Every structure is written in C-alpha cells, then in structure tokens.
Coordinates of C-alpha atoms in Angstrom, one line a residue:
Chain A
M1 CA 52.9 -13.0 71.4
Q2 CA 50.2 -12.8 68.8
A3 CA 49.1 -9.6 67.4
T4 CA 45.5 -9.2 68.0
S5 CA 43.9 -6.7 65.7
T6 CA 41.4 -5.1 67.9
P7 CA 40.3 -1.7 66.6
G8 CA 42.0 1.1 68.2
Q9 CA 44.8 -1.1 69.6
A10 CA 47.7 1.3 68.9
E11 CA 51.0 -0.5 69.5
A12 CA 52.3 -3.9 70.3
P13 CA 52.7 -4.8 73.9
P14 CA 55.7 -3.3 75.6
P15 CA 58.3 -5.6 76.9
V16 CA 57.8 -4.5 80.4
K17 CA 57.8 -7.2 83.1
S18 CA 55.9 -7.1 86.1
R19 CA 58.5 -9.2 88.1
T20 CA 61.4 -6.9 88.3
F21 CA 63.3 -5.3 91.2
K22 CA 62.6 -1.9 89.8
R23 CA 58.9 -2.7 90.4
A24 CA 59.5 -3.9 93.8
F25 CA 61.7 -0.8 94.7
A26 CA 58.9 1.3 93.1
D27 CA 56.4 -0.1 95.5
V28 CA 58.4 0.8 98.5
R29 CA 59.2 4.2 97.2
E30 CA 55.6 5.0 96.3
A31 CA 54.5 3.8 99.7
W32 CA 57.0 6.3 101.3
D33 CA 55.5 9.0 99.0
H34 CA 52.1 8.2 100.5
R35 CA 53.3 8.9 104.1
E36 CA 50.5 11.4 104.7
L37 CA 48.1 8.6 104.2
W38 CA 49.7 6.1 106.5
G39 CA 50.7 8.7 108.9
H40 CA 47.1 9.8 109.2
L41 CA 45.9 6.2 109.4
G42 CA 48.3 5.2 111.9
W43 CA 47.2 8.0 114.2
Q44 CA 43.6 7.0 113.6
D45 CA 44.4 3.3 114.6
I46 CA 45.6 4.6 118.0
K47 CA 42.8 7.1 118.6
Q48 CA 40.2 4.6 117.4
R49 CA 41.3 2.0 120.0
Y50 CA 40.8 4.5 122.8
R51 CA 37.7 6.2 121.5
R52 CA 35.2 6.8 124.3
S53 CA 37.6 5.7 127.1
V54 CA 38.2 8.5 129.6
I55 CA 42.0 8.6 129.7
G56 CA 42.4 7.2 126.2
P57 CA 45.9 6.3 124.9
L58 CA 47.4 6.9 128.4
W59 CA 46.2 3.3 129.0
I60 CA 49.1 2.2 126.7
T61 CA 51.5 4.0 129.1
I62 CA 49.8 2.7 132.1
S63 CA 49.8 -0.9 131.3
M64 CA 53.5 -0.6 130.4
G65 CA 54.2 0.9 133.6
T66 CA 52.4 -1.7 135.7
T67 CA 54.1 -4.6 133.7
A68 CA 57.5 -3.1 133.9
L69 CA 57.3 -2.3 137.7
A70 CA 55.9 -5.8 138.5
L71 CA 58.5 -7.8 136.3
G72 CA 61.3 -5.6 137.3
L73 CA 60.6 -6.1 141.0
L74 CA 59.8 -9.9 140.6
Y75 CA 63.1 -10.7 138.7
S76 CA 65.3 -8.5 140.7
V77 CA 64.2 -10.5 143.8
L78 CA 64.6 -13.8 141.8
F79 CA 68.1 -12.8 140.5
E80 CA 69.1 -11.0 143.7
T81 CA 70.0 -8.0 141.8
N82 CA 69.9 -4.3 142.7
V83 CA 66.4 -2.8 142.0
P84 CA 67.6 0.8 141.0
T85 CA 69.6 -0.6 138.0
F86 CA 67.5 -3.8 137.3
L87 CA 64.1 -2.2 137.1
P88 CA 65.1 0.3 134.4
Y89 CA 66.8 -2.6 132.6
V90 CA 63.6 -4.6 132.5
T91 CA 61.5 -1.6 131.6
V92 CA 63.6 -0.5 128.6
G93 CA 63.9 -4.2 127.5
F94 CA 60.3 -4.8 127.6
I95 CA 59.5 -1.5 125.8
V96 CA 61.7 -2.5 122.8
W97 CA 60.5 -5.9 122.9
N98 CA 56.9 -4.8 122.7
F99 CA 57.7 -2.9 119.6
I100 CA 59.4 -5.9 118.0
L101 CA 56.5 -8.2 119.3
G102 CA 53.9 -5.9 117.6
C103 CA 55.8 -5.7 114.3
I104 CA 56.1 -9.4 114.0
T105 CA 52.6 -10.4 115.1
E106 CA 50.8 -7.7 113.3
G107 CA 53.3 -8.0 110.4
T108 CA 52.0 -11.6 109.6
D109 CA 48.5 -10.3 109.6
V110 CA 49.1 -6.9 107.8
F111 CA 47.7 -7.9 104.4
I112 CA 45.1 -10.2 105.5
A113 CA 43.7 -7.5 107.9
N114 CA 43.5 -5.0 105.0
E115 CA 41.9 -7.1 102.5
G116 CA 39.1 -4.7 101.8
L117 CA 41.5 -1.8 101.2
I118 CA 43.7 -4.0 99.0
K119 CA 40.8 -5.1 96.9
H120 CA 39.2 -1.7 96.5
L121 CA 42.0 0.9 96.2
P122 CA 45.2 0.7 94.0
A123 CA 48.0 1.4 96.4
P124 CA 51.5 0.1 96.9
I125 CA 51.1 -2.8 99.2
S126 CA 54.0 -1.4 101.3
V127 CA 51.6 1.4 102.4
H128 CA 49.9 -1.1 104.7
V129 CA 53.2 -2.2 106.2
M130 CA 54.3 1.3 106.9
R131 CA 51.0 2.2 108.4
M132 CA 51.4 -0.7 110.8
V133 CA 55.1 0.0 111.7
W134 CA 54.2 3.7 112.2
R135 CA 51.4 2.6 114.6
Q136 CA 54.0 0.6 116.5
V137 CA 56.3 3.6 116.7
L138 CA 53.4 5.6 118.1
F139 CA 52.8 2.9 120.8
L140 CA 56.5 3.1 121.6
A141 CA 56.4 6.8 122.0
H142 CA 53.6 6.3 124.6
N143 CA 55.7 3.9 126.5
L144 CA 58.7 6.1 126.4
V145 CA 56.9 8.1 129.1
V146 CA 57.5 5.2 131.3
Y147 CA 61.1 5.2 130.6
A148 CA 61.3 8.8 131.3
V149 CA 59.8 8.3 134.8
V150 CA 61.9 5.4 135.6
L151 CA 65.0 7.4 134.5
A152 CA 63.9 10.4 136.7
I153 CA 63.6 8.1 139.7
F154 CA 66.7 6.0 139.3
F155 CA 68.9 8.4 137.7
T156 CA 71.5 8.5 140.5
A157 CA 72.0 4.6 140.4
L158 CA 72.4 4.7 136.5
D159 CA 74.6 7.7 136.4
D160 CA 77.7 6.0 137.8
P161 CA 79.4 2.8 136.7
Y162 CA 77.4 -0.1 137.7
T163 CA 77.0 -3.9 137.1
I164 CA 73.7 -5.5 136.7
T165 CA 74.6 -9.0 137.7
K166 CA 77.4 -9.6 140.1
G167 CA 80.4 -10.7 138.2
G168 CA 78.9 -9.4 134.8
I169 CA 80.2 -6.6 132.6
E170 CA 80.7 -3.2 134.3
H171 CA 78.6 -0.6 132.5
P172 CA 80.1 3.0 132.4
G173 CA 76.7 4.7 133.2
L174 CA 74.7 7.2 131.4
S175 CA 76.6 9.5 129.2
W176 CA 76.5 11.1 125.6
T177 CA 76.2 7.6 124.2
I178 CA 72.5 7.9 124.9
V179 CA 72.1 9.6 121.4
F180 CA 73.1 6.2 119.8
A181 CA 69.4 5.1 120.7
I182 CA 68.2 7.3 117.8
P183 CA 70.1 5.6 115.0
G184 CA 69.5 2.3 116.8
F185 CA 65.9 2.7 116.8
A186 CA 65.8 3.9 113.2
L187 CA 67.6 0.8 112.3
L188 CA 65.2 -1.4 114.2
A189 CA 62.2 0.5 112.4
V190 CA 63.8 -0.1 109.0
N191 CA 64.1 -3.8 109.8
A192 CA 60.6 -3.8 111.0
V193 CA 59.4 -2.9 107.6
W194 CA 61.1 -5.8 105.8
V195 CA 60.1 -8.3 108.5
A196 CA 56.4 -7.3 108.0
L197 CA 56.8 -7.3 104.3
L198 CA 58.4 -10.7 104.2
F199 CA 56.2 -12.4 106.8
G200 CA 53.0 -10.4 105.5
V201 CA 53.2 -11.8 102.0
I202 CA 54.2 -15.3 103.0
S203 CA 51.3 -15.4 105.7
T204 CA 48.8 -14.1 103.0
R205 CA 49.5 -17.1 100.9
F206 CA 50.0 -19.7 103.7
R207 CA 47.7 -19.1 106.6
D208 CA 49.5 -21.4 109.1
I209 CA 52.3 -18.9 109.5
P210 CA 50.3 -16.4 111.7
P211 CA 49.4 -19.0 114.4
V212 CA 52.9 -20.5 114.2
V213 CA 54.4 -17.2 114.9
T214 CA 52.1 -16.3 117.7
S215 CA 52.8 -19.6 119.4
F216 CA 56.5 -19.3 119.2
I217 CA 56.9 -15.8 119.9
N218 CA 56.5 -16.2 123.7
L219 CA 59.4 -18.8 123.5
V220 CA 61.6 -16.0 121.9
F221 CA 60.7 -13.6 124.7
F222 CA 62.0 -15.9 127.4
M223 CA 65.0 -16.8 125.3
T224 CA 66.1 -13.1 124.9
P225 CA 67.9 -11.4 127.6
I226 CA 65.0 -9.1 128.6
V227 CA 63.9 -10.1 132.2
W228 CA 67.3 -11.6 132.5
D229 CA 70.6 -10.1 132.0
A230 CA 73.2 -11.5 129.4
G231 CA 75.8 -10.9 132.2
V232 CA 74.5 -14.0 133.8
L233 CA 75.9 -16.0 131.0
Q234 CA 79.2 -14.1 131.4
R235 CA 79.3 -15.5 135.1
V236 CA 78.3 -19.0 134.5
T237 CA 80.8 -19.3 131.8
G238 CA 83.5 -17.4 133.6
G239 CA 84.0 -15.0 130.9
D240 CA 84.9 -17.6 128.3
G241 CA 83.7 -16.4 125.1
N242 CA 84.0 -19.7 123.4
D243 CA 81.7 -21.4 125.8
W244 CA 78.6 -22.8 124.1
R245 CA 76.4 -21.3 126.7
M246 CA 77.2 -17.9 125.5
L247 CA 75.6 -18.8 122.2
I248 CA 72.2 -18.7 124.0
A249 CA 72.1 -15.1 123.6
E250 CA 74.5 -14.5 120.7
L251 CA 72.5 -16.8 118.3
N252 CA 69.3 -15.0 119.0
P253 CA 68.9 -12.1 116.5
V254 CA 66.4 -10.3 118.7
Y255 CA 69.0 -9.9 121.3
H256 CA 71.1 -7.8 119.0
F257 CA 68.1 -5.7 118.0
V258 CA 67.1 -5.1 121.6
E259 CA 70.7 -4.3 122.5
I260 CA 71.3 -1.6 120.0
V261 CA 68.5 0.5 121.4
R262 CA 68.6 -0.5 125.0
A263 CA 72.3 -0.3 125.8
P264 CA 72.5 3.6 125.0
L265 CA 69.3 4.3 126.9
L266 CA 70.8 2.8 130.0
G267 CA 74.3 3.8 129.8
H268 CA 75.6 0.3 129.1
A269 CA 78.8 -0.4 127.3
V270 CA 78.4 0.2 123.6
D271 CA 79.4 -3.2 122.0
W272 CA 79.9 -2.8 118.3
H273 CA 79.3 -6.3 117.4
H274 CA 75.7 -5.9 117.8
W275 CA 75.6 -3.1 115.4
V276 CA 77.4 -5.4 112.9
V277 CA 75.0 -8.1 113.4
V278 CA 72.0 -5.9 112.9
G279 CA 73.6 -4.2 109.9
G280 CA 74.0 -7.7 108.4
F281 CA 70.3 -8.5 109.1
T282 CA 69.3 -5.3 107.5
V283 CA 71.0 -6.0 104.2
V284 CA 70.1 -9.7 104.0
G285 CA 66.6 -9.2 105.3
W286 CA 65.7 -6.4 102.8
F287 CA 67.2 -8.2 99.9
A288 CA 64.9 -11.3 100.9
A289 CA 61.9 -9.0 101.2
L290 CA 62.6 -7.3 97.9
V291 CA 63.0 -10.8 96.1
I292 CA 59.6 -11.7 97.8
L293 CA 58.2 -8.4 96.7
R294 CA 59.5 -8.8 93.3
N295 CA 58.0 -12.1 92.7
Y296 CA 54.7 -11.9 94.8
R297 CA 53.8 -8.3 95.1
A298 CA 51.1 -8.5 92.4
R299 CA 49.9 -11.9 93.8
V300 CA 48.9 -10.4 97.2
S301 CA 45.6 -8.9 95.9
Y302 CA 44.8 -12.3 94.4
W303 CA 45.6 -14.1 97.8
V304 CA 44.0 -12.0 100.4
Chain B
M1 CA 48.0 12.0 78.5
V2 CA 46.1 9.2 80.2
S3 CA 45.6 5.9 78.8
I4 CA 45.0 2.3 79.7
D5 CA 46.2 -0.5 77.5
V6 CA 45.6 -4.1 78.1
W7 CA 47.0 -6.9 75.8
N8 CA 45.7 -10.4 75.9
A9 CA 45.2 -10.2 79.7
S10 CA 43.8 -12.9 81.8
V11 CA 42.9 -12.9 85.4
D12 CA 42.9 -16.2 87.2
F13 CA 42.0 -16.6 90.8
P14 CA 43.4 -19.5 92.7
I15 CA 40.9 -20.8 95.1
F16 CA 42.6 -22.1 98.2
D17 CA 40.5 -24.3 100.2
A18 CA 41.7 -24.5 104.0
K19 CA 43.9 -27.5 103.3
S20 CA 45.8 -26.4 100.3
R21 CA 46.5 -23.2 101.9
S22 CA 48.6 -24.9 104.5
L23 CA 52.3 -25.7 104.3
K24 CA 51.6 -29.3 105.3
K25 CA 49.8 -30.0 102.1
L26 CA 52.6 -28.4 100.0
A27 CA 55.3 -30.3 101.9
F28 CA 53.7 -33.7 101.8
G29 CA 52.0 -33.2 98.5
K30 CA 55.5 -32.9 96.8
V31 CA 56.8 -36.0 98.6
G32 CA 53.8 -38.1 98.1
G33 CA 53.3 -37.4 94.4
K34 CA 50.2 -35.9 92.8
I35 CA 47.0 -36.8 94.7
E36 CA 44.8 -36.8 91.7
S37 CA 43.4 -33.4 90.7
E38 CA 42.5 -32.4 94.2
G39 CA 46.4 -32.0 94.8
R40 CA 46.3 -28.7 92.7
V41 CA 44.7 -25.3 93.5
P42 CA 41.5 -25.0 91.6
I43 CA 41.6 -21.9 89.4
I44 CA 38.7 -19.6 88.4
E45 CA 39.3 -17.7 85.3
A46 CA 37.6 -14.4 85.8
L47 CA 38.8 -12.6 82.7
H48 CA 40.1 -14.3 79.7
D49 CA 42.2 -12.8 77.0
I50 CA 41.2 -9.2 77.3
T51 CA 42.7 -6.8 74.8
L52 CA 41.6 -3.1 75.2
S53 CA 42.9 0.3 74.3
L54 CA 41.3 3.2 76.2
K55 CA 42.5 6.8 75.5
D56 CA 42.1 10.3 76.8
G57 CA 38.6 11.4 76.3
D58 CA 37.0 7.9 76.4
R59 CA 33.8 7.6 78.3
V60 CA 33.1 3.9 78.4
G61 CA 30.0 2.1 79.7
L62 CA 30.4 -1.4 81.0
V63 CA 27.5 -3.8 80.6
G64 CA 27.0 -7.4 81.2
H65 CA 25.2 -9.9 83.4
N66 CA 26.1 -10.5 87.1
G67 CA 29.2 -12.4 87.3
A68 CA 30.3 -11.5 83.8
G69 CA 33.5 -9.9 84.9
K70 CA 32.6 -6.4 85.1
S71 CA 34.1 -5.7 88.6
T72 CA 37.0 -7.8 87.9
L73 CA 37.7 -5.8 84.7
L74 CA 37.4 -2.5 86.7
R75 CA 40.0 -3.8 89.1
L76 CA 42.2 -4.9 86.2
L77 CA 41.9 -1.4 84.8
A78 CA 42.6 0.3 88.3
G79 CA 45.8 -1.8 88.5
I80 CA 44.5 -3.6 91.7
Y81 CA 44.9 -6.9 89.8
E82 CA 47.9 -7.3 87.5
P83 CA 47.0 -9.7 84.8
T84 CA 48.1 -13.3 85.4
R85 CA 48.9 -13.7 81.8
G86 CA 49.3 -10.9 79.3
Q87 CA 50.0 -7.3 80.1
S88 CA 48.5 -4.0 81.1
R89 CA 49.7 -0.5 81.1
I90 CA 47.9 2.3 83.0
V91 CA 49.0 5.7 82.6
G92 CA 47.4 8.4 84.8
K93 CA 46.0 8.9 88.3
V94 CA 43.3 6.4 89.0
A95 CA 40.3 7.1 91.1
P96 CA 38.2 4.0 91.7
V97 CA 34.9 4.1 93.1
F98 CA 33.8 0.5 93.8
D99 CA 32.4 0.3 97.1
L100 CA 31.2 3.6 98.9
G101 CA 31.7 1.9 102.2
V102 CA 35.5 0.8 102.0
G103 CA 37.8 3.3 103.7
M104 CA 35.0 4.6 105.9
D105 CA 35.3 4.1 109.5
P106 CA 31.9 3.9 111.5
E107 CA 33.5 5.0 114.7
I108 CA 34.8 8.4 113.6
S109 CA 33.1 11.5 112.5
G110 CA 31.9 12.5 109.1
Y111 CA 34.6 15.1 108.8
E112 CA 37.3 12.7 109.7
N113 CA 35.9 10.2 107.1
I114 CA 35.9 12.8 104.4
M115 CA 39.7 13.4 105.1
I116 CA 40.7 9.7 105.2
R117 CA 38.6 9.0 102.0
G118 CA 40.2 11.9 100.2
L119 CA 43.7 10.7 101.2
F120 CA 42.9 7.2 99.9
L121 CA 41.9 8.7 96.7
G122 CA 45.4 10.5 96.3
M123 CA 44.6 13.9 97.6
S124 CA 46.9 15.6 100.1
R125 CA 45.6 16.7 103.5
K126 CA 45.9 20.4 102.4
Q127 CA 43.8 19.8 99.3
M128 CA 41.2 18.0 101.2
E129 CA 40.9 20.9 103.9
T130 CA 40.1 23.3 101.1
R131 CA 37.3 20.9 99.8
V132 CA 35.8 20.0 103.2
D133 CA 33.3 23.0 103.2
D134 CA 32.3 22.4 99.7
I135 CA 31.6 18.7 100.4
A136 CA 29.8 19.6 103.7
H137 CA 27.6 22.1 101.7
F138 CA 26.8 19.4 98.9
T139 CA 25.9 16.6 101.2
E140 CA 23.5 18.8 103.1
L141 CA 24.4 16.9 106.4
G142 CA 25.1 20.0 108.4
D143 CA 25.9 19.3 112.0
Y144 CA 25.6 15.5 111.4
L145 CA 29.3 15.7 110.1
Q146 CA 30.5 16.1 113.7
M147 CA 28.7 12.9 114.7
P148 CA 30.4 9.3 114.3
L149 CA 29.5 7.7 111.0
R150 CA 27.7 4.9 112.7
T151 CA 24.7 7.2 113.4
Y152 CA 24.4 7.8 109.9
S153 CA 21.6 6.1 107.6
T154 CA 22.7 4.2 104.4
G155 CA 21.5 7.2 102.3
M156 CA 23.6 9.7 104.3
R157 CA 26.6 7.4 103.9
V158 CA 26.1 7.5 100.2
R159 CA 25.9 11.3 100.3
L160 CA 29.1 11.6 102.1
A161 CA 30.9 9.2 99.9
L162 CA 29.6 10.8 96.7
G163 CA 30.4 14.2 98.1
V164 CA 34.1 13.3 98.5
V165 CA 34.4 11.3 95.2
T166 CA 32.9 14.1 93.2
S167 CA 35.0 16.8 94.7
I168 CA 38.3 15.1 93.6
N169 CA 40.1 15.6 90.3
P170 CA 40.9 12.3 88.9
E171 CA 42.7 11.5 85.7
I172 CA 41.0 8.1 85.3
L173 CA 37.6 7.6 86.9
L174 CA 36.2 3.9 87.4
L175 CA 32.7 3.7 88.8
D176 CA 31.2 0.4 89.8
E177 CA 27.3 0.1 90.0
G178 CA 25.8 0.7 93.4
I179 CA 25.4 4.5 93.4
G180 CA 21.7 4.8 93.8
A181 CA 20.7 4.4 97.5
V182 CA 19.8 8.1 97.9
D183 CA 16.5 9.9 97.5
A184 CA 15.6 11.3 93.9
A185 CA 16.2 14.9 94.8
F186 CA 19.6 14.3 95.9
M187 CA 20.3 12.0 93.0
A188 CA 19.5 14.8 90.6
K189 CA 22.1 17.1 92.4
A190 CA 24.6 14.2 92.5
R191 CA 24.1 13.7 88.7
D192 CA 25.2 17.1 87.9
R193 CA 28.3 16.7 90.1
L194 CA 29.0 13.4 88.5
K195 CA 28.8 14.9 85.2
D196 CA 31.0 17.7 86.2
L197 CA 33.5 15.2 87.3
V198 CA 33.2 13.1 84.2
A199 CA 34.0 16.3 82.3
R200 CA 37.1 17.0 84.3
S201 CA 38.5 13.5 84.3
G202 CA 40.4 12.1 81.3
L203 CA 39.0 8.8 81.1
L204 CA 35.9 7.1 82.6
V205 CA 34.8 3.5 82.7
F206 CA 31.3 3.2 84.2
A207 CA 29.4 -0.1 85.0
N208 CA 25.8 0.4 85.3
H209 CA 22.6 -1.1 84.4
S210 CA 20.7 2.0 83.8
D211 CA 20.4 2.9 80.1
E212 CA 19.7 6.6 81.0
F213 CA 22.8 6.8 83.2
L214 CA 25.0 5.3 80.5
A215 CA 23.5 7.5 77.8
E216 CA 24.3 10.5 80.0
F217 CA 27.9 9.7 80.7
C218 CA 29.3 7.6 78.1
D219 CA 29.7 7.4 74.4
K220 CA 31.3 3.9 74.1
A221 CA 30.5 0.7 75.7
I222 CA 32.1 -2.6 76.7
W223 CA 29.8 -5.9 76.8
M224 CA 31.4 -8.3 79.1
D225 CA 30.2 -12.0 79.0
E226 CA 31.7 -14.9 80.9
G227 CA 35.0 -13.1 81.3
H228 CA 35.4 -12.1 77.6
V229 CA 34.9 -8.7 75.9
K230 CA 31.9 -9.7 73.8
M231 CA 31.7 -6.3 72.2
F232 CA 33.5 -3.1 72.3
G233 CA 32.1 -0.1 70.2
S234 CA 29.8 2.8 70.3
L235 CA 27.4 2.8 73.2
R236 CA 24.2 2.6 71.0
E237 CA 25.5 -0.4 69.0
V238 CA 26.7 -2.3 72.0
L239 CA 23.4 -1.7 74.0
T240 CA 21.3 -2.6 71.0
A241 CA 23.1 -5.9 70.6
Y242 CA 23.2 -6.4 74.5
K243 CA 19.5 -5.8 75.1
G244 CA 18.2 -7.0 71.8
Y245 CA 16.5 -3.7 71.0
D246 CA 17.6 -0.1 70.6
P247 CA 17.1 1.6 74.1
F248 CA 17.5 5.1 72.8
E249 CA 14.2 5.0 70.7
R250 CA 12.4 4.3 74.0
M251 CA 13.8 7.3 75.8
H252 CA 11.8 10.4 76.3
P253 CA 11.7 12.4 73.1
H254 CA 12.9 15.6 75.1
E255 CA 15.8 13.6 76.5
E256 CA 18.5 14.4 74.0
T257 CA 21.6 12.4 74.0
P258 CA 24.2 15.0 73.2
V259 CA 27.1 13.0 74.8
L260 CA 26.5 10.4 72.0
S261 CA 26.9 12.9 69.1
G262 CA 30.0 14.6 70.6
N263 CA 33.4 12.9 70.6
G264 CA 33.4 12.7 74.3
G265 CA 36.1 15.4 74.7
E266 CA 33.6 17.8 76.1

C-alpha cells in the first residue's frame, strides 16, 4: 500500500480487515444493544397497521380465530377426526406456521424495504432483521389469545390421553411439559433471525429470490403437517419407521420447527429428535448467516 | 477522542439492471462465456482514492458541484458505505443529518416522531423524554405535536427535524445540504441552536453552498470534484480556489468571522 503524504495524515493504515467474523459478530451484538430502537419500531409497525381502525390489532386475533375455526372444522370432517382434539391442533399449528411464514417472506424483503434507513443512518444491518422478527413475535402474541380461547373450550378433551388420527401416536395430554413451548419458541425466534439475515442479504443482491420464495412457500405449507397430522403417515406405513413415506414429514425442516412449539402446547408426546434436528439447523444456519454477514454485510448498503 | 481517518478509499457502485440482477444471467453467463462487456455489471466510481484525516475539533465545510460526490463522501464518513477499496476508521458516535424526512412517519404524531428520530440518532428513550419539552418549545409547534405528521407543512417538518437534531449530543456531526426550507425568523433561531450543537460535537462536516453558513460553522474545507478531493485546507483558501474569488471580502464588514481565526476548538 502506498504511503500517501497528505498533510495531517497521522499514521499508516491499520491492518484491519472489513471482512472478518469479528465484524460480523459485532454487527449482531450491536444490533442487540439497539433493542430499544427496534423494540419501539416493531410496536410502531403494529400500531401503524391498525391506526384509525376501530378495534385495531384485535383484527390480527380475529382473522386468526376465523381461519383456525374454519380450517379446523373442515379438515376434521375430511379426515374424520375428533373436533375437540383436532381443532386445537390446527389452531396451534397455524399460529406457529404464521410466524414462520412472516419471518421468511418478510425476511427476504427486510433490507429492500428499509432502503431509506440503510442509506441514511449508520446502524448494524441486523437491526432491521430484529425489528422484523420482533414484529412477528408481537403478531404471534396477539394470536396466542386464540390459543387461550381454544384451550379453555377444549381443555377436557386435551387433558386426558388422546390420539389425533386413529392408529396414530397416543399423546399423553396436557401436563407440565407445556413449559417446553417457551424454549421451543425461543429457539424458533433465534432461527428466524438467521433465516432473515441469510435470505435478506441474498435477496438484496438477487431480486428473483423474493418472488421465488413467495411462490413456493404455499407448497411448503401443504407439505408440512399443519392441517394434517403426521400420525396419518404412521397409519399408512403401519408404524414402519423405514418406510419412505415417513420421510415426507421428516425431511421437511419446517415440520421439526413447528413441532417443538406445538407439541408441548397441546400435550403431545415430547419427541427429542425434533429438538436435535432444530439444534442442528440452528448451528449450521447461524454459521451460514455469519459467513454471509462477514462477506457481504458492507455490500448491503451498495445493493439496496 | 473522536477522529475519522480514510486511506486511499474508493466507493464503487455496481449498477445492476433488471437482467444482471437475476440468477439466470449469472448461471447462464458462466456457462456461455463472456457476452462482451454487457455480461459484466457496470460500475460507477463515485469516490476515487480519498485520503483524509479529521480530528477532534475540526469543523470542515464540504463544497463542490452537484454530483461531485459530497453526499457519498458524507456517507463514507458516517460508515454507511464501507470503502470498496482502501480503508476507513471512524472513532466516535456519528449523527448524520442527510435527509430531514428519513425516519419520519407521516401517520404518527409529532411527539412520537421526535421519539423515533431520537432513537435513530442513538439516544435512549429516557434521554429523549427529558428533551421532548425543550424540543416542543423550540419548534413552537404547540398543540400541533399531537397531530399526525401528515398534517404538517414542509416548514413545520423541518422545524421538527431540526429540533430533534439540535437537541442531541453527537460526537461526530455530519450535515448535508437541505436545511433551509424554513422562514427567516426561525432560521435565525435554528442557527443559534446549530452553533451550539457544533460547539458541543467533536467533529463537524457540513456540506453547504452558502458562504455565510460555511464561514459561521467551519474553519477548514474540502473541495470535492468528480469523486476526488481536489483541495483540503483552510476554509478561506479552499473557497477562494473553488469560487475564483475571496468570498470573505464581499461579506458585510460587521460580520466578523471569528471561527476562522480560532482553532475551531471553541
């Protein structure tokens, strides 16, 4: 590097590199320190969406309630299942799915949508991601009202051991294991951040990604056991774990993420292999996100 | 101790047209070999080989024609753009004021906008709560602060934005042009606040076309031209070279230029 002799130039350039894991970690850490900012903005996003409407954010709850009711009734008729256990199943699955859906679709758009802020204010780019995930968490909190109502109505059915599909796994019913929903959701949210970081940066560079994601995400919804029960697979395969049809659910990462939150909330049997899979995704995903963040963090403001 | 150091920094913007931004082109472009020069992403070199060293107490004016790279340089100094080549090091809390509108939400009230803008500028919620009354008083907006921002006139929005910006305590203050859509009486008031702010902040870089403004706030100047630093020196030298005459001779005789003689530390 040539030594330019501009007057007042004190020292030689430091050997600091912009593309280091240290800087990538610093970006995430600083964003976390800005939580007052994204916390406030996330709330603002919700309030803003329902400004001037009479019942405001209650609309989030109402729309979730009606969808869960309709889907739950429809599919319990189609699959000939028991409404008091199937309706809560669909409701919780749909609430968790909505969170995942929001994080993925808005995650691809997170930097593109915040172009103005990125170009005008020096802030860690992860701030925008955390604001988005926080907003989704708040949406989910609104939807939990529906869960509470459903739980109150069908408590007696869920309290005792039950099966959702005939011949499926027998679930022990609601118990203290419900507390597993908290670490389960925390893990889900932690994963949401890396998904949005990874997809967000790539989508900012390649604008085909957001439409690709939106068109395939519906497919993922139908492939995931949300309106249908994985116990169906159990029945058709006769409980043979090596049958290829079991893989329909097992190979779908979304299934494991849904399951770690849904199972405790409904008193389903806790299956540790879901936790292992999710743990693996957390490690691999965050590593990928940090690599992307290391290499392209500084490029985002050029690309938006 | 605040400082900004930039070594041989360049800022290159890739210009993706709709086609080259897609994966398809990348995938097929590799397979089919180079499709003449169109296969590559065109690049605009907005800043070229910038070397600068700004220290605590510097009050630097930024002059140059439109498109000379003033705003890009400010963003480089703010850390928004990291140089594509070369290096930069920024020590201190940066408060950029580039666009008075960014970070303002038209649907929410003036008070809420004050809060959000402050959070964006690195204040905590508590700090902003103690400043809100002072800002309300300064902006003279009174009950209007309860109204959504969309009911405000342009001048009122500028008042609000200036009120917030001038109430914070930045270490490095970067001002882009564009402050000036308010009436003269308010401008006089804002000028005092800005002066105050400049005195508090450790380092100022100010892009402006007004000689008087520059003379009031700055003692050094950078002349940007076509993405290069054409000249960096005392304000008077640079302005004389840039304008082709000495602007200080034409100023009113009673308008002293004390900032010039001082070291900028006051």
